[in-house]
Coordinates of C-alpha atoms in Angstrom, one line a residue:
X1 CA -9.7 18.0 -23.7
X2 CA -10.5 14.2 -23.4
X3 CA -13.9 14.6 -24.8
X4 CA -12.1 15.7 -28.2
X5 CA -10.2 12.6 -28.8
X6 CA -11.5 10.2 -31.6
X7 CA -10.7 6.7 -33.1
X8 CA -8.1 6.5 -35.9
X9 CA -9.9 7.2 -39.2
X10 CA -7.8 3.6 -40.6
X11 CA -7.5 0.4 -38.4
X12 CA -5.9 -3.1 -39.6
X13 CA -6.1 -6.4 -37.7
X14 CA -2.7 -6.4 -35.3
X15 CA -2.3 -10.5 -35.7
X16 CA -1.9 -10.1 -31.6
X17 CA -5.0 -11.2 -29.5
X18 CA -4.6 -8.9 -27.0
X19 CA -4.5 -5.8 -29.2
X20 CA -7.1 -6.6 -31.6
X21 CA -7.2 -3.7 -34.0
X22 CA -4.2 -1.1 -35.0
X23 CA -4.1 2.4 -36.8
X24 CA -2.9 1.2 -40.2
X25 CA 0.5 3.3 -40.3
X26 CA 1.4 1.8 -37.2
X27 CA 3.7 -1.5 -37.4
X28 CA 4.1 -4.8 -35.9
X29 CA 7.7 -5.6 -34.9
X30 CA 8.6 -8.6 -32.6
X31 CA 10.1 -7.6 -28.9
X32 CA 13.4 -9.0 -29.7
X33 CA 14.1 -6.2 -32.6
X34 CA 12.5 -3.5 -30.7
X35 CA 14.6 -4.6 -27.4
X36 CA 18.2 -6.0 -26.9
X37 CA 19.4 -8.0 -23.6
X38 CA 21.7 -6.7 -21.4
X39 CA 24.6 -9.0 -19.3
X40 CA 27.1 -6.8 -18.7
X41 CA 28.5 -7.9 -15.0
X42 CA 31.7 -6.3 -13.2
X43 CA 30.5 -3.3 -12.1
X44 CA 30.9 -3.7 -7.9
X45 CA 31.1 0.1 -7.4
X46 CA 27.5 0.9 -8.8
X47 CA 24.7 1.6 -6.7
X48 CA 22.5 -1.5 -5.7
X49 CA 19.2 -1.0 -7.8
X50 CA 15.4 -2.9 -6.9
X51 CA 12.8 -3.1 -9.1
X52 CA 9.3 -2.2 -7.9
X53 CA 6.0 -3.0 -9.3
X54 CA 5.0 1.3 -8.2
X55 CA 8.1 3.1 -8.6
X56 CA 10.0 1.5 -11.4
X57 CA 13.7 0.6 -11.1
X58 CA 14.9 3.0 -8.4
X59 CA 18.2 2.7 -5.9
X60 CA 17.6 0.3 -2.7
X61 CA 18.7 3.2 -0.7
X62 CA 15.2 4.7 -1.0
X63 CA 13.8 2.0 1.3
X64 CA 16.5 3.1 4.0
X65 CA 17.0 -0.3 6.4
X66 CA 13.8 -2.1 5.5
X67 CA 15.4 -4.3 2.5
X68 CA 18.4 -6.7 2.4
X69 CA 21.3 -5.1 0.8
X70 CA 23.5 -7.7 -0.9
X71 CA 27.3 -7.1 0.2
X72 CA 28.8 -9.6 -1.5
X73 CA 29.6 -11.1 -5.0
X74 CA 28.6 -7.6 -6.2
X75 CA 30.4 -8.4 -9.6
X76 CA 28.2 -11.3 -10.6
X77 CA 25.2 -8.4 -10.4
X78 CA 24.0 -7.2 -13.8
X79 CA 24.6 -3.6 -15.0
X80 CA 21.4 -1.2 -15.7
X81 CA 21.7 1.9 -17.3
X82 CA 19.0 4.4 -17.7
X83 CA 16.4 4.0 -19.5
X84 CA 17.0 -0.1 -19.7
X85 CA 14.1 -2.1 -19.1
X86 CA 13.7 -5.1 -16.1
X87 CA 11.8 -7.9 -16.2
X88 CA 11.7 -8.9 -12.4
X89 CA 10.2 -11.8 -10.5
X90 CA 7.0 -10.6 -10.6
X91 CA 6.5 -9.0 -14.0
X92 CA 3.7 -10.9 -15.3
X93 CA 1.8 -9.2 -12.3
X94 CA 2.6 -5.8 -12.7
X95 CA 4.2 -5.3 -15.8
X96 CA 8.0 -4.9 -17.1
X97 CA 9.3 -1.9 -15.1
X98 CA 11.5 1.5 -16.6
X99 CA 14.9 2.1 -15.0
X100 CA 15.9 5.6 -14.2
X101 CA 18.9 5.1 -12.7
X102 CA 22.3 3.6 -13.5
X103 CA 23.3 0.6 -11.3
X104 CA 23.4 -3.3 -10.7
X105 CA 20.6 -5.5 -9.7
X106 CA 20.2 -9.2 -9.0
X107 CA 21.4 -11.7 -11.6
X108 CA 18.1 -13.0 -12.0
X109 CA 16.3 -10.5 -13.5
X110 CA 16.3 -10.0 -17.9
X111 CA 17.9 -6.4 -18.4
X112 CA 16.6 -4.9 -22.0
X113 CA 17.3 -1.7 -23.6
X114 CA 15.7 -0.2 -26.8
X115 CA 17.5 -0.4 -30.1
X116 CA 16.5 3.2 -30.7
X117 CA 16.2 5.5 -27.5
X118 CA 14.0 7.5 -28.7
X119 CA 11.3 4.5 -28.2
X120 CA 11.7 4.4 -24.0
X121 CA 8.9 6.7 -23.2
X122 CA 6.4 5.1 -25.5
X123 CA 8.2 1.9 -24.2
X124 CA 7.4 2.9 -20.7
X125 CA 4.0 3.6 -20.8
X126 CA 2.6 0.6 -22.8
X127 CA 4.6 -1.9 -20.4
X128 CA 2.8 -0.7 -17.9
X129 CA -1.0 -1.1 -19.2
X130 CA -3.3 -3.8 -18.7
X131 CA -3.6 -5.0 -21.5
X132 CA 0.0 -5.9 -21.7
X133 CA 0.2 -7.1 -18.3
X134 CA -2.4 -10.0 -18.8
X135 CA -1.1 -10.8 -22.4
X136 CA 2.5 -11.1 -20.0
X137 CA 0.6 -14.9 -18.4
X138 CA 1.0 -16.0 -21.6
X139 CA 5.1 -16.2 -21.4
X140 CA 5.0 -17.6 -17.9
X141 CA 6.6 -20.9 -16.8
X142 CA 7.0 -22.2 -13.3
X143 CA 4.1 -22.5 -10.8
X144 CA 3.5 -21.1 -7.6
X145 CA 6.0 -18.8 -6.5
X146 CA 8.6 -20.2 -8.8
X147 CA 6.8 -18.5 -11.9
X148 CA 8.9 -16.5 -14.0
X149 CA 9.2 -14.8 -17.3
X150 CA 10.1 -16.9 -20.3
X151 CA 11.9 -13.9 -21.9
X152 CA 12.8 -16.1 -25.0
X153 CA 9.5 -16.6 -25.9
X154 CA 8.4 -13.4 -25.0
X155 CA 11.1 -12.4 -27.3
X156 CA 9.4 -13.6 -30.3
X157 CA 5.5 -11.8 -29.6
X158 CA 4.9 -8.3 -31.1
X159 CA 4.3 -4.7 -30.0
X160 CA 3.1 -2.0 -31.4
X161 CA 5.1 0.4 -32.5
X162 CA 3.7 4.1 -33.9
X163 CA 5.6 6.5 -36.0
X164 CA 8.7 8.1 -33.8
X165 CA 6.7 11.6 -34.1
X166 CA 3.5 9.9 -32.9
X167 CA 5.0 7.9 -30.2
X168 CA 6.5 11.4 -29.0
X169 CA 2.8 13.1 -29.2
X170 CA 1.6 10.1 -27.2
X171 CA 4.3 10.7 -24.5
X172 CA 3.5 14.2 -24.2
X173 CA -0.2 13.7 -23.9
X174 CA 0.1 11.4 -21.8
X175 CA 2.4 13.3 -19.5
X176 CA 0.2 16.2 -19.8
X177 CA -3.0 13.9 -18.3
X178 CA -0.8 12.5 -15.9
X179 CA 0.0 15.7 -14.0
X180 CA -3.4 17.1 -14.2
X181 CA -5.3 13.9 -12.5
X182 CA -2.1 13.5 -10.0
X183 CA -2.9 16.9 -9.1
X184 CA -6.9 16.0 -8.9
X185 CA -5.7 13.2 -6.9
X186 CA -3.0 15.3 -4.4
X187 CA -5.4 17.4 -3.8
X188 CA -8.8 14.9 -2.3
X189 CA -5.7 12.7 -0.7
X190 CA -4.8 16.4 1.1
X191 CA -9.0 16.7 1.8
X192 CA -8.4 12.9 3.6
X193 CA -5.7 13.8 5.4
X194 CA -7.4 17.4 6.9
X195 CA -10.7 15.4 7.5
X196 CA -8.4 13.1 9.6
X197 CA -6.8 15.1 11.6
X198 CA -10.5 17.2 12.2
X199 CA -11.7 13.2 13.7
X200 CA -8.6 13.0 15.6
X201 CA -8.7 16.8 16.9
X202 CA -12.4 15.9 17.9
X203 CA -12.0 12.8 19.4
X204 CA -9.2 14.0 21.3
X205 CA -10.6 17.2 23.0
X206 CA -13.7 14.8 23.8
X207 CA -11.6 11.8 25.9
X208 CA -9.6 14.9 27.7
X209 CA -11.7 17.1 28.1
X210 CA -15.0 15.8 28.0
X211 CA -18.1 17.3 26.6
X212 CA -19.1 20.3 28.7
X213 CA -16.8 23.4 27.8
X214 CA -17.6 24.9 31.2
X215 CA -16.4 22.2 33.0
X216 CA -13.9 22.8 35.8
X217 CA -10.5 21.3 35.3
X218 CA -7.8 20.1 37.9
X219 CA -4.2 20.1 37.6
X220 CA -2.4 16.2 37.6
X221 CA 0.8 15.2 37.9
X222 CA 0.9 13.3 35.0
X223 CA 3.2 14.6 32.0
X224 CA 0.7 12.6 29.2
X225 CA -2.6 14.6 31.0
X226 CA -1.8 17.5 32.8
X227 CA -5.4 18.8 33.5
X228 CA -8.1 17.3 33.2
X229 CA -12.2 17.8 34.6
X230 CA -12.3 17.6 38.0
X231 CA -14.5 14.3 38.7
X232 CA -12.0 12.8 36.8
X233 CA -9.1 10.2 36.9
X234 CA -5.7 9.9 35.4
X235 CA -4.8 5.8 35.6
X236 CA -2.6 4.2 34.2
X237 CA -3.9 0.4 32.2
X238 CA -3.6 -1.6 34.5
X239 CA -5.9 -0.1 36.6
X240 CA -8.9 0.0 34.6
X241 CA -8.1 -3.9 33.2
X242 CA -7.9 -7.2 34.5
X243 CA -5.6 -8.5 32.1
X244 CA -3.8 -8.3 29.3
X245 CA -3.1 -12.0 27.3
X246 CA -1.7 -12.3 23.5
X247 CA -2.0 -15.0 21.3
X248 CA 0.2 -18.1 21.2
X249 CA 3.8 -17.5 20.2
X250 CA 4.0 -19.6 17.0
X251 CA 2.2 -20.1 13.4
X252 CA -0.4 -22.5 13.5
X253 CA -1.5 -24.7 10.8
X254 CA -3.4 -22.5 8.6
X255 CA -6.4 -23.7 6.4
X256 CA -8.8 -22.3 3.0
X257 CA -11.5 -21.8 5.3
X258 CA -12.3 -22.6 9.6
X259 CA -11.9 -20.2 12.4
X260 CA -10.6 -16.1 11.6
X261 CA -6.8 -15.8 12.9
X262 CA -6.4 -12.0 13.2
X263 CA -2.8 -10.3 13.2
X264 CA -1.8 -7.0 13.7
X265 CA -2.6 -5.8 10.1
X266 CA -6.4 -6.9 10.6
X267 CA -7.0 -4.1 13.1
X268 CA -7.8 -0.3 12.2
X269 CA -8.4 2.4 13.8
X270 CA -11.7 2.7 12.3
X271 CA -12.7 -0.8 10.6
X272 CA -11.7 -4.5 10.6
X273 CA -9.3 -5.4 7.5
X274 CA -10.5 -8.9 7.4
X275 CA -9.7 -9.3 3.3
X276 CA -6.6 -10.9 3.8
X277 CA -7.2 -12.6 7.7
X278 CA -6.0 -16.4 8.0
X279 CA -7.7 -19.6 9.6
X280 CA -7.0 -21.8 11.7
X281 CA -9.0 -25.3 12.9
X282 CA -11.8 -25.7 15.4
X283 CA -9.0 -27.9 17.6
X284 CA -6.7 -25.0 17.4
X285 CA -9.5 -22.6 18.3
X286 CA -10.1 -24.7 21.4
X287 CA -6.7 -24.9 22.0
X288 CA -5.5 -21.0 21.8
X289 CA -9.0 -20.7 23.8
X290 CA -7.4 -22.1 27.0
X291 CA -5.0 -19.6 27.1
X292 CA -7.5 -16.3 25.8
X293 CA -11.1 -16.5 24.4
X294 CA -11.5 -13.2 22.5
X295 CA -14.9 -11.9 22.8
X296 CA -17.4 -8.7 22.8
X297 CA -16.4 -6.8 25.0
X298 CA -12.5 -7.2 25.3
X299 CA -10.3 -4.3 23.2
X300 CA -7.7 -5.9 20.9
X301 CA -4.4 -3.7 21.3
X302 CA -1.9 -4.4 18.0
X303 CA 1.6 -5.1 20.7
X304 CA 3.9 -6.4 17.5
X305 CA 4.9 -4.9 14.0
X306 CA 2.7 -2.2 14.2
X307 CA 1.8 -1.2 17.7
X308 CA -0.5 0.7 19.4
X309 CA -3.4 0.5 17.8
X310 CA -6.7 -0.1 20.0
X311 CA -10.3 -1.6 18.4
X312 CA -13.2 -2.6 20.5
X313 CA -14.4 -6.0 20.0
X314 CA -17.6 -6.1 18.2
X315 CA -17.5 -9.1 15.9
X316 CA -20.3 -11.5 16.1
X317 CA -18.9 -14.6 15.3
X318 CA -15.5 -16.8 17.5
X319 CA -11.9 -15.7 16.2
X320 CA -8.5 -15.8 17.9
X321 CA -5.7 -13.7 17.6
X322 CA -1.7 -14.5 17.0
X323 CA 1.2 -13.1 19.0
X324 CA 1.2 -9.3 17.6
X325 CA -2.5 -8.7 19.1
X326 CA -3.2 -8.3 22.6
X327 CA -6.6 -9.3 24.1
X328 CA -7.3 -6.6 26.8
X329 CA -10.6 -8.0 29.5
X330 CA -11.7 -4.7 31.1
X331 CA -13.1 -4.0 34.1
X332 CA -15.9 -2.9 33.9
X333 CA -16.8 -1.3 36.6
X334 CA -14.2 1.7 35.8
X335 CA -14.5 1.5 31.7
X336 CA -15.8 0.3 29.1
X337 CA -14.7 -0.8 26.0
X338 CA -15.4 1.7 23.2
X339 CA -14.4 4.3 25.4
X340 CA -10.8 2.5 25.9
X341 CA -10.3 1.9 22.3
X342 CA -11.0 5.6 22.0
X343 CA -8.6 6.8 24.1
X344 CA -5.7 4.2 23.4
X345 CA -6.0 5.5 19.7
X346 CA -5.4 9.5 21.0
X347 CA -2.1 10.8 19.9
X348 CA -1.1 10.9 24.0
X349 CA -1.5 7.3 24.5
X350 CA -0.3 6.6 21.0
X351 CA 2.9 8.1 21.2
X352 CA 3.3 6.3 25.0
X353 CA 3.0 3.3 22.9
X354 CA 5.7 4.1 20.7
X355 CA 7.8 4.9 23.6
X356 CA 7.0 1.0 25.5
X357 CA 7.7 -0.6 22.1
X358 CA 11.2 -2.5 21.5
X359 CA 13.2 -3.7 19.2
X360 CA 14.2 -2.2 15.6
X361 CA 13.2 -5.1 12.8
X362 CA 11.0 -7.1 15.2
X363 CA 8.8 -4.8 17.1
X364 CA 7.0 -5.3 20.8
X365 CA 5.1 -3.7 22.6
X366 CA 5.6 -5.9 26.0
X367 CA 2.4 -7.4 27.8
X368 CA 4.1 -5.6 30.9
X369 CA 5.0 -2.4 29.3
X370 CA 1.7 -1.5 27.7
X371 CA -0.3 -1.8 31.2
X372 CA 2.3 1.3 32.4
X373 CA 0.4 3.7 29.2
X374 CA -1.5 6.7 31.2
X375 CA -5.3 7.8 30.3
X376 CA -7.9 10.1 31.8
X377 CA -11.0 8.1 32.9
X378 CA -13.9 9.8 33.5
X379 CA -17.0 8.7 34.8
X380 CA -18.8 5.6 33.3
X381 CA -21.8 7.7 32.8
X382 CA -19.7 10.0 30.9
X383 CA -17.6 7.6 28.9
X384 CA -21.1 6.5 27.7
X385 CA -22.0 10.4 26.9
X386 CA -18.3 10.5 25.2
X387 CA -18.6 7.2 22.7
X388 CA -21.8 8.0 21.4
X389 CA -20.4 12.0 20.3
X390 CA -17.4 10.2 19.1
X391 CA -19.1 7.5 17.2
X392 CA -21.7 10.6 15.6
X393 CA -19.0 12.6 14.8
X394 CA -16.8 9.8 13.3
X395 CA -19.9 8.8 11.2
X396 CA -20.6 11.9 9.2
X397 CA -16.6 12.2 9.3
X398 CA -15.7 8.6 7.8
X399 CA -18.7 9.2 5.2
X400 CA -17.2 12.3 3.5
X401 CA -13.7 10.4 3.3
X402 CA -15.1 7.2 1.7
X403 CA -16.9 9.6 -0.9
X404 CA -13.5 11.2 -1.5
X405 CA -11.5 7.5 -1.3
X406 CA -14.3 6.2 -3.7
X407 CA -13.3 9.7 -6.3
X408 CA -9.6 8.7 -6.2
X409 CA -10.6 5.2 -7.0
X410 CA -12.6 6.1 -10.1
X411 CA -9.9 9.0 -11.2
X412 CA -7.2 6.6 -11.0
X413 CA -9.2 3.6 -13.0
X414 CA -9.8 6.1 -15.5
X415 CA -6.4 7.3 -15.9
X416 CA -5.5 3.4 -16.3
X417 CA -7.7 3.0 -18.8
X418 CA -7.1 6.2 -21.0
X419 CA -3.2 5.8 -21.1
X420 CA -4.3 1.7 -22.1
X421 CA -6.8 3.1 -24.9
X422 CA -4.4 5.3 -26.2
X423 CA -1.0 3.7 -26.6
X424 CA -2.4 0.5 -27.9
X425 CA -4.1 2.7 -31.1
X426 CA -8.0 2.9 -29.7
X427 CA -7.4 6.6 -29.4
X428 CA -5.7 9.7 -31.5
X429 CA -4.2 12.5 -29.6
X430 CA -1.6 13.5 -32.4
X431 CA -4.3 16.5 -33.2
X432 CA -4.5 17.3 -29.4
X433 CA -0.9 16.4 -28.7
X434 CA -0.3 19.7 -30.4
X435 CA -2.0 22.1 -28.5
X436 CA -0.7 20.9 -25.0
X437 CA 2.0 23.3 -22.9
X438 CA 5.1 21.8 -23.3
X439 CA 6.9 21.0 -20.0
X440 CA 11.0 19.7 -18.8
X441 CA 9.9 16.2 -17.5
X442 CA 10.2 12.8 -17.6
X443 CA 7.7 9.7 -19.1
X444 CA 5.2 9.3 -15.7
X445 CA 3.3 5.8 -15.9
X446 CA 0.2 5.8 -13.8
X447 CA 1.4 3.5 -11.4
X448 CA 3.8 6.3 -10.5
X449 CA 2.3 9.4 -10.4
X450 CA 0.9 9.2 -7.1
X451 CA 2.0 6.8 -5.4
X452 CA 4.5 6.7 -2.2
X453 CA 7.4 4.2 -2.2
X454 CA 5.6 1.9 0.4
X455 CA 7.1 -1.8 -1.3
X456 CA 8.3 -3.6 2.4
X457 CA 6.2 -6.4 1.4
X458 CA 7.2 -6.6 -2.4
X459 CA 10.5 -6.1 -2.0
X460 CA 10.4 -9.6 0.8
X461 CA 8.9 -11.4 -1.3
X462 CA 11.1 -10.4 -4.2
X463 CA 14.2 -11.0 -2.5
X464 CA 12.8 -14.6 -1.2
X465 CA 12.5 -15.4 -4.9
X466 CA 15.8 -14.5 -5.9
X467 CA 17.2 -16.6 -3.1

């Protein structure tokens, strides 16, 4: 189907930068006749409405306790209605997001609805496209975390605006495309998630059960391991470490560039997530050092915001850790590290971990509590037989699902850039349009056909900057 689609036989110069070239039947109209503001206020009894740069406009309700509701003042909120248009705080980074549902949201926000309805689809989908995005910097004022939308010049640029009939062929293709790759993409985010659970299901049988199906197996007492092989041990953390130590309790000065400052968030199951990781000074370093030196060798144990994850320390080069990480020195003589990670990440101990943490907002798994988490300990000789299976069978495991990661990548940078190529007039689908199944749904932009409502972090920051 998408090999069939062709320029328009007839272009003309836009007069807009960031479009270039038009059909020729389409027209140029500035935003501020295509879309109308919207102040309406008094309306306490709607639902309280956010607006996400994935989902759209949807109720704050969907994020059950992890947002700030406002209770009060709710008049002074503006009205949105469906099919309005938002331009939040953050706009100019992820485009101006489609409403589809009726409530208030904060007073800071531009609310916009179409002078013709029938536009809101077509509306919706070129919002949300690159192009448009980047050409949004232009109407920026502020600086830093103060920037904003100028809406009133905004007001003044143009769109393009197709032929009613055409803008409802380029809805309907676009729908059409959406579904099928969502489905494409549903299905290899289903392979991850099988693939998964085959690691886990592996890994697991291998740290309780060890490697020898004939093995004999003994009876505990422990609820967490009930059997396990005979020559070996069920111990609870404290046993097999010599102490647990977190970092220091407080935010340190951070800098461009110095010594890595890891958080909770840094550690994986499977791989360092150092993209995002803070510094700190070499003074600091020394400083945080007199309390714990992090080093090969010690497991790092995530004890705050999300806990109980375990990674084996095999970074080459000095980094400390802040209060949410734990720094776990073994001993030695009764485990080592890779095997400890191993088992700390096994749904048994995980879920102990779950159990030991406190708190509902701020999360912690205590320095006390997490030395009480039960695991079998086998042999060292065998913990050494154990990693290396685990580490050959996570291998070939990790490589099939950063094959199919790499696939959903490319599928979704392709969508982006058809649904870009096509409502901005690079490509017809009026002929193709036509031939397509016709199906009861609602305009899908690509930033929300397949992706979960995860915003905890948007919606922070979003609330800060109303504030």
């Amino acid at each position: 189907m998408i090999t069939v689609l062709k320029p328009y036989p007839a272009m003309k110069d836009s007069g807009v930068e960031w479009l270039y070239k038009v059909p020729a039947h389409w027209q140029m109209e500035r935003t501020k006749t295509v879309l109308r503001q919207r102040s309406q206020k008094g309306f306490p009894n709607e639902p309280l409405l956010a607006a996400t740069q994935s989902k759209g406009v949807v109720r704050k309700e969907q994020y059950e306790n992890r947002t700030v509701l406002a209770l009060k003042d709710l008049h002074l909120l503006k009205l949105v209605c469906i099919g309005d248009f938002v331009i939040s705080l953050r706009s100019f980074q992820g485009g101006i997001e489609y409403a589809r549902e009726r409530g208030i949201i904060s007073p800071a926000y531009t609310v916009l609805y179409p002078d013709n309805s029938a536009v809101h689809g077509y509306l919706a989908c070129l919002f949300k496209t690159k192009p448009y995005i980047e050409n949004l910097t232009l109407y920026v004022t502020g600086i830093r975390q103060g920037q904003n939308i100028d809406y009133e010049k905004l007001s003044r640029s143009r769109l393009p605006i197709p032929p009613l009939s055409e803008q409802t062929a380029i809805v309907h293709f676009l729908n059409h495309t959406n579904r099928r790759i969502s489905k494409y993409i549903h299905a290899k985010q289903k392979l991850i998630g099988l693939l998964e659970e085959q690691k886990q299901a592996i890994i697991h049988r291998a740290v309780t059960r060890g490697l020898d199906p004939d093995i004999t197996i003994k009876t505990t007492h422990s609820r967490w391991f009930p059997e396990v092989p005979k020559n070996w041990d069920v111990l609870p953390m404290r046993r097999v470490i010599n102490s647990a130590v977190d970092g220091p309790h407080f935010s340190p000065n951070y800098l461009d560039e110095g010594v890595p400052f890891l958080s909770a968030r840094n550690i994986k199951v499977n791989h360092w997530s150092l993209e995002d990781a803070k510094y700190i000074s070499e003074d600091d370093y020394t400083e945080f050092c007199k309390r714990v030196k992090p080093e090969q060798g010690d497991v790092l144990y995530t004890k705050g915001g999300t806990t109980g994850v375990a990674r084996a320390v095999d970074l080459n080069f000095p980094f400390q850790v802040w209060v949410h990480v734990a720094v776990l020195k073994l001993n030695k003589k009764k485990i080592i590290p890779k095997y400890l990670a191993a088992a700390l990440n096994t749904p048994r101990c995980y879920e102990q971990s779950q159990l030991f943490t406190r708190g509902a907002t701020n999360q912690d798994l205590g320095l006390g509590r997490m030395k009480g988490i039960v695991l079998p300990v086998p042999p060292i000789s065998e913990q050494t037989k154990i990693v290396a299976f685990v580490e050959s069978v996570s291998k070939n495991l990790l490589k099939t699902i950063e094959v199919t990661e790499q696939e959903i990548k490319l599928l979704r940078e392709y969508r982006t850039r058809l649904i870009a190529d096509v409502v901005t007039g690079k490509l017809d689908v009026r002929e193709v349009a036509t031939n397509l199944p016709v199906h009861d749904e609602e305009t899908v932009t690509a930033d929300e056909a397949d992706e979960p409502i995860d915003n905890e972090e948007e919606l922070e920051l979003e609330e800060a900057l109303e504030q």
